[in-house]
CSV table of C-alpha atoms in Angstrom, one decimal:
chain,number,residue,atom,x,y,z
X,1436,MET,CA,-11.8,-1.2,-26.2
X,1437,ASN,CA,-15.4,-1.6,-25.4
X,1438,ASP,CA,-15.5,0.0,-21.6
X,1439,LYS,CA,-19.1,1.3,-20.5
X,1440,LYS,CA,-19.9,3.8,-18.7
X,1441,ILE,CA,-20.9,3.3,-15.0
X,1442,VAL,CA,-21.4,6.5,-13.7
X,1443,GLU,CA,-21.0,10.0,-15.5
X,1444,ILE,CA,-21.3,13.2,-13.6
X,1445,LYS,CA,-21.8,16.8,-15.0
X,1446,ASN,CA,-20.7,19.9,-13.2
X,1447,LEU,CA,-21.7,18.3,-9.8
X,1448,THR,CA,-22.7,20.7,-7.4
X,1449,LYS,CA,-23.6,21.0,-3.6
X,1450,ASP,CA,-24.2,23.6,-0.9
X,1451,TYR,CA,-25.5,22.6,2.5
X,1452,GLY,CA,-27.2,25.4,5.0
X,1453,ALA,CA,-29.6,28.4,5.0
X,1454,LYS,CA,-29.9,31.0,2.3
X,1455,GLY,CA,-26.9,33.7,2.9
X,1456,PHE,CA,-25.0,31.4,4.8
X,1457,ARG,CA,-24.4,28.6,2.8
X,1458,THR,CA,-21.5,26.6,2.1
X,1459,LYS,CA,-19.8,24.6,-0.9
X,1460,VAL,CA,-18.8,22.0,-0.7
X,1461,LEU,CA,-18.6,20.2,-4.4
X,1462,LYS,CA,-18.1,23.0,-6.7
X,1463,GLY,CA,-18.8,22.3,-10.5
X,1464,ILE,CA,-17.3,18.2,-10.2
X,1465,ASP,CA,-17.5,15.6,-13.7
X,1466,LEU,CA,-15.8,12.7,-13.4
X,1467,THR,CA,-16.2,9.1,-15.8
X,1468,ILE,CA,-16.4,6.2,-14.6
X,1469,LEU,CA,-16.0,3.2,-16.7
X,1470,ASP,CA,-17.4,-0.6,-16.1
X,1471,GLU,CA,-13.3,-2.6,-15.8
X,1472,ASP,CA,-12.0,1.3,-13.4
X,1473,PHE,CA,-11.1,1.4,-9.7
X,1474,ILE,CA,-10.8,4.7,-8.5
X,1475,ALA,CA,-9.2,6.1,-5.2
X,1476,ILE,CA,-11.0,9.4,-4.1
X,1477,MET,CA,-8.6,11.5,-1.6
X,1478,GLY,CA,-8.5,14.7,-0.2
X,1479,PRO,CA,-8.3,16.8,3.0
X,1480,SER,CA,-10.8,16.7,5.3
X,1481,GLY,CA,-13.3,18.3,4.6
X,1482,SER,CA,-12.0,19.1,1.3
X,1483,GLY,CA,-15.7,16.9,-0.1
X,1484,LYS,CA,-14.9,13.1,0.0
X,1485,THR,CA,-17.8,12.1,1.2
X,1486,THR,CA,-19.7,14.1,0.2
X,1487,LEU,CA,-19.2,13.2,-3.5
X,1488,LEU,CA,-19.4,9.4,-2.5
X,1489,ASN,CA,-22.6,9.9,-0.8
X,1490,ILE,CA,-24.3,11.6,-4.0
X,1491,LEU,CA,-22.5,9.3,-6.2
X,1492,SER,CA,-24.5,6.4,-4.4
X,1493,SER,CA,-27.8,7.9,-4.0
X,1494,ILE,CA,-28.0,8.6,-0.4
X,1495,ASP,CA,-27.8,12.7,-1.1
X,1496,LYS,CA,-28.7,14.6,-3.8
X,1497,PRO,CA,-26.7,17.6,-5.4
X,1498,THR,CA,-27.7,21.0,-5.6
X,1499,GLN,CA,-26.9,21.0,-9.1
X,1500,GLY,CA,-25.7,18.7,-12.3
X,1501,THR,CA,-26.2,15.7,-13.7
X,1502,VAL,CA,-25.5,12.3,-12.0
X,1503,ILE,CA,-26.0,9.6,-14.9
X,1504,LEU,CA,-26.0,5.8,-13.2
X,1505,ASP,CA,-26.2,2.7,-15.7
X,1506,GLY,CA,-27.3,4.8,-18.4
X,1507,LYS,CA,-30.7,7.1,-16.0
X,1508,ASP,CA,-30.0,9.9,-14.2
X,1509,ILE,CA,-31.0,9.6,-10.8
X,1510,THR,CA,-30.6,12.9,-10.1
X,1511,HIS,CA,-34.5,12.5,-11.9
X,1512,ILE,CA,-36.1,9.9,-11.1
X,1513,SER,CA,-39.2,8.4,-9.0
X,1514,ASN,CA,-38.6,7.1,-4.9
X,1515,GLN,CA,-39.3,3.8,-5.9
X,1516,GLY,CA,-37.2,3.5,-9.2
X,1517,LEU,CA,-33.6,5.0,-7.3
X,1518,SER,CA,-34.6,1.8,-4.5
X,1519,ILE,CA,-34.9,-0.3,-7.4
X,1520,LEU,CA,-31.7,1.1,-8.6
X,1521,ARG,CA,-29.3,1.0,-5.8
X,1522,ARG,CA,-31.3,-3.1,-4.9
X,1523,ASP,CA,-29.9,-3.4,-8.1
X,1524,LYS,CA,-27.2,-1.3,-9.1
X,1525,ILE,CA,-25.4,-0.6,-6.2
X,1526,GLY,CA,-23.6,-2.3,-3.6
X,1527,PHE,CA,-22.0,0.1,-0.1
X,1528,VAL,CA,-19.1,-0.9,2.2
X,1529,PHE,CA,-19.0,0.8,5.7
X,1530,GLN,CA,-16.1,1.9,7.7
X,1531,ASP,CA,-17.4,-0.7,9.7
X,1532,TYR,CA,-18.7,-4.1,9.6
X,1533,ASN,CA,-22.9,-3.5,9.6
X,1534,LEU,CA,-23.4,-7.4,10.0
X,1535,LEU,CA,-26.6,-8.5,11.4
X,1536,ASP,CA,-25.5,-10.3,15.2
X,1537,THR,CA,-28.5,-12.9,15.5
X,1538,MET,CA,-27.1,-14.4,11.5
X,1539,THR,CA,-24.7,-16.6,10.4
X,1540,LEU,CA,-21.6,-15.0,8.2
X,1541,GLN,CA,-23.9,-17.4,5.4
X,1542,ASP,CA,-27.0,-15.7,6.1
X,1543,ASN,CA,-25.7,-12.5,6.2
X,1544,ILE,CA,-24.0,-12.0,3.0
X,1545,ALA,CA,-26.6,-13.8,1.1
X,1546,LEU,CA,-29.8,-11.3,3.1
X,1547,PRO,CA,-29.9,-9.1,-0.2
X,1548,LEU,CA,-31.4,-12.1,-2.6
X,1549,SER,CA,-33.1,-14.1,0.3
X,1550,LEU,CA,-34.7,-10.3,0.5
X,1551,ASN,CA,-35.2,-10.9,-3.1
X,1552,GLY,CA,-36.8,-13.3,-3.7
X,1553,VAL,CA,-34.6,-15.8,-4.8
X,1554,SER,CA,-34.2,-19.0,-3.8
X,1555,ALA,CA,-32.4,-20.8,-1.1
X,1556,ARG,CA,-30.1,-23.9,-3.2
X,1557,GLU,CA,-29.5,-20.0,-5.6
X,1558,CYS,CA,-28.5,-18.0,-2.3
X,1559,MET,CA,-25.9,-21.0,-1.2
X,1560,GLU,CA,-24.3,-21.3,-4.4
X,1561,LYS,CA,-23.7,-17.6,-4.8
X,1562,THR,CA,-22.2,-17.8,-1.3
X,1563,GLU,CA,-19.8,-19.7,-1.6
X,1564,ASP,CA,-18.3,-18.9,-5.1
X,1565,ILE,CA,-18.4,-15.4,-3.5
X,1566,ALA,CA,-17.0,-16.5,0.1
X,1567,ARG,CA,-14.6,-18.9,-1.9
X,1568,LEU,CA,-13.2,-15.5,-3.4
X,1569,PHE,CA,-12.4,-13.8,-0.4
X,1570,GLY,CA,-11.5,-16.9,1.7
X,1571,LEU,CA,-14.7,-17.1,4.0
X,1572,THR,CA,-15.6,-20.7,3.0
X,1573,ASP,CA,-14.2,-21.4,6.6
X,1574,HIS,CA,-15.9,-18.8,8.3
X,1575,LEU,CA,-19.7,-19.2,6.8
X,1576,ARG,CA,-21.3,-20.7,9.5
X,1577,LYS,CA,-19.6,-18.8,12.1
X,1578,TYR,CA,-21.3,-15.2,13.9
X,1579,PRO,CA,-19.9,-12.3,13.4
X,1580,TYR,CA,-18.4,-12.4,17.2
X,1581,GLN,CA,-16.4,-15.2,16.3
X,1582,LEU,CA,-14.7,-13.6,13.8
X,1583,SER,CA,-12.1,-10.9,13.3
X,1584,GLY,CA,-12.4,-7.6,12.4
X,1585,GLY,CA,-11.0,-8.4,8.8
X,1586,GLN,CA,-12.8,-11.8,8.7
X,1587,LYS,CA,-16.6,-9.3,9.4
X,1588,GLN,CA,-15.6,-6.9,7.3
X,1589,ARG,CA,-14.7,-9.2,3.7
X,1590,GLY,CA,-17.8,-10.4,4.7
X,1591,ALA,CA,-19.4,-7.6,4.8
X,1592,VAL,CA,-17.5,-6.7,1.2
X,1593,CYS,CA,-19.8,-9.8,-0.7
X,1594,ARG,CA,-22.8,-8.9,1.2
X,1595,ALA,CA,-22.8,-5.7,-1.0
X,1596,LEU,CA,-20.9,-7.7,-3.9
X,1597,ILE,CA,-23.7,-11.3,-3.4
X,1598,THR,CA,-26.4,-9.0,-6.2
X,1599,GLU,CA,-23.1,-8.5,-8.8
X,1600,PRO,CA,-24.0,-4.7,-9.1
X,1601,LYS,CA,-22.5,-3.0,-11.7
X,1602,ILE,CA,-20.3,-0.7,-9.0
X,1603,LEU,CA,-19.0,-1.2,-5.5
X,1604,PHE,CA,-19.0,2.4,-3.4
X,1605,ALA,CA,-16.4,2.2,0.0
X,1606,ASP,CA,-16.3,4.8,2.4
X,1607,GLU,CA,-12.8,4.0,4.6
X,1608,PRO,CA,-12.9,0.1,4.0
X,1609,THR,CA,-9.6,0.1,6.0
X,1610,GLY,CA,-10.7,2.5,8.7
X,1611,ALA,CA,-11.1,-0.1,10.9
X,1612,LEU,CA,-8.6,-2.9,10.1
X,1613,ASP,CA,-4.8,-3.9,10.5
X,1614,SER,CA,-2.4,-3.4,8.5
X,1615,LYS,CA,-2.6,-7.2,7.8
X,1616,SER,CA,-6.7,-7.2,7.2
X,1617,GLY,CA,-6.3,-4.4,4.8
X,1618,LYS,CA,-4.0,-6.1,2.5
X,1619,GLU,CA,-6.4,-8.8,2.2
X,1620,LEU,CA,-9.3,-7.3,2.0
X,1621,LEU,CA,-7.5,-4.2,-0.8
X,1622,ASN,CA,-6.3,-7.8,-2.8
X,1623,CYS,CA,-9.8,-9.0,-2.8
X,1624,PHE,CA,-10.9,-5.4,-3.9
X,1625,MET,CA,-8.9,-5.7,-6.9
X,1626,GLN,CA,-9.8,-9.4,-7.8
X,1627,VAL,CA,-13.0,-8.9,-7.6
X,1628,ASN,CA,-12.8,-5.7,-10.3
X,1629,GLU,CA,-9.7,-7.9,-12.2
X,1630,ARG,CA,-12.1,-10.8,-12.5
X,1631,LYS,CA,-15.4,-10.4,-12.3
X,1632,HIS,CA,-15.6,-6.6,-13.5
X,1633,THR,CA,-17.3,-4.3,-10.9
X,1634,ALA,CA,-16.6,-1.1,-10.9
X,1635,ILE,CA,-15.2,0.0,-7.8
X,1636,LEU,CA,-14.4,3.9,-6.3
X,1637,MET,CA,-13.1,4.0,-3.0
X,1638,VAL,CA,-12.8,6.9,-0.4
X,1639,THR,CA,-9.8,6.8,1.4
X,1640,HIS,CA,-7.0,9.3,3.9
X,1641,ASP,CA,-4.7,6.4,3.3
X,1642,ALA,CA,-2.0,6.8,0.6
X,1643,PHE,CA,-1.4,2.7,0.7
X,1644,CYS,CA,-4.9,2.2,0.5
X,1645,ALA,CA,-4.7,4.0,-2.4
X,1646,SER,CA,-2.4,2.6,-4.6
X,1647,TYR,CA,-3.5,-1.0,-4.9
X,1648,ALA,CA,-6.7,1.5,-7.2
X,1649,LYS,CA,-5.9,1.9,-11.1
X,1650,ASP,CA,-6.1,5.9,-10.3
X,1651,VAL,CA,-6.1,8.8,-7.6
X,1652,TYR,CA,-8.0,11.5,-7.5
X,1653,ILE,CA,-7.5,14.5,-5.6
X,1654,LEU,CA,-10.0,16.2,-4.3
X,1655,LYS,CA,-9.4,18.9,-2.3
X,1656,ASP,CA,-11.8,22.5,-2.0
X,1657,GLY,CA,-14.9,21.4,-3.4
X,1658,LEU,CA,-12.5,20.7,-7.0
X,1659,MET,CA,-11.1,17.7,-8.2
X,1660,LYS,CA,-7.4,19.0,-8.4
X,1661,CYS,CA,-5.8,16.1,-10.4
X,1662,ARG,CA,-5.7,12.2,-11.3
X,1663,LEU,CA,-2.8,9.6,-11.2
X,1664,SER,CA,-2.5,6.6,-13.1
X,1665,ARG,CA,-0.7,3.1,-11.4
X,1666,GLY,CA,1.4,1.7,-14.2
X,1667,GLU,CA,3.2,-1.8,-13.4
X,1668,SER,CA,4.7,-0.9,-10.0
X,1669,ARG,CA,2.3,-0.4,-7.4
X,1670,GLY,CA,5.0,0.3,-5.3
X,1671,GLU,CA,6.4,2.8,-7.7
X,1672,PHE,CA,2.4,4.4,-7.8
X,1673,TYR,CA,2.5,4.6,-4.0
X,1674,ASP,CA,5.5,6.8,-4.4
X,1675,ARG,CA,4.0,8.8,-7.0
X,1676,ILE,CA,1.2,9.3,-4.0
X,1677,ILE,CA,3.5,10.7,-1.6
X,1678,ASP,CA,4.9,12.9,-4.1
X,1679,LEU,CA,2.0,14.7,-5.1
X,1680,GLN,CA,-0.1,15.0,-1.8
X,1681,ALA,CA,4.3,16.7,0.0
X,1682,SER,CA,4.0,19.0,-3.3
X,1683,MET,CA,0.2,20.1,-2.8
X,1684,GLY,CA,1.2,21.1,0.2
X,1685,GLU,CA,-1.0,18.3,1.7
X,1686,GLN,CA,-0.5,18.1,6.4
X,1687,SER,CA,-0.2,14.2,7.5
X,1688,GLY,CA,-3.3,14.8,9.7
X,1689,ASP,CA,-5.0,15.2,6.5
X,1690,VAL,CA,-3.7,12.6,4.7
X,1691,SER,CA,-2.9,9.8,6.7
X,1692,VAL,CA,0.8,8.1,4.5
X,1693,SER,CA,1.3,5.4,6.4
X,1694,ASN,CA,2.2,2.3,5.2
X,1695,VAL,CA,-0.8,0.2,6.4
X,1696,GLY,CA,0.0,-2.8,4.4
X,1697,GLY,CA,3.5,-3.7,5.2
X,1698,GLU,CA,5.5,-3.1,2.1
X,1699,LEU,CA,4.6,-2.8,-0.8
X,1700,SER,CA,4.8,-5.7,-3.4
């Protein structure tokens, strides 16, 4: 195997608050993400999931520790270098779609390429290619208000992937979707990971959503408590995630165990 390290974090800590009243959110996290990984981070509210995601995606900075992204330490890099790294190496999907209402879906998806000075022809070709993978070919000329929630979220993912980033960060990507749309999006994530070899790091409360990942890490009290790896059966993986949550005493109000996508297939 020639797996390449895309992200490597060592002894990552994050504190918030004034001196004497500081809260330690992350307490020494170590994690390596390879180029074909699809990782889900789960944990109760307040465990540090979003804080970790924000640091890895360069939105926030750690209190201590190092974050190496595609060979560069992003904790010691200029603002200009960080902007270039975000543009070329990182894709980000939020729970909200953040599409521009005044632009067609096609223009929304192509926007990052246009801003980078890519020719109109290449923008068109790449947009049509990724839209085909996400089942959006027939909707490219539509405006966001003409699309369903699932179509808008898949469009947002296409926009995040159009520059062919090394890693896609997803923060509760199915949180605003119905069960059918959520399942369609997760299947697209699997295809992108398998066909495009794009690494994915997804934060989620939902066990069904997490079962689409190759590995699930449980974050609790600022520490990585354990890791589960998927076998051949996603249904069996889902059951193991549920069992682990139960053994760790997770409450349904903290980590959802609802089947958002219907049957496990």
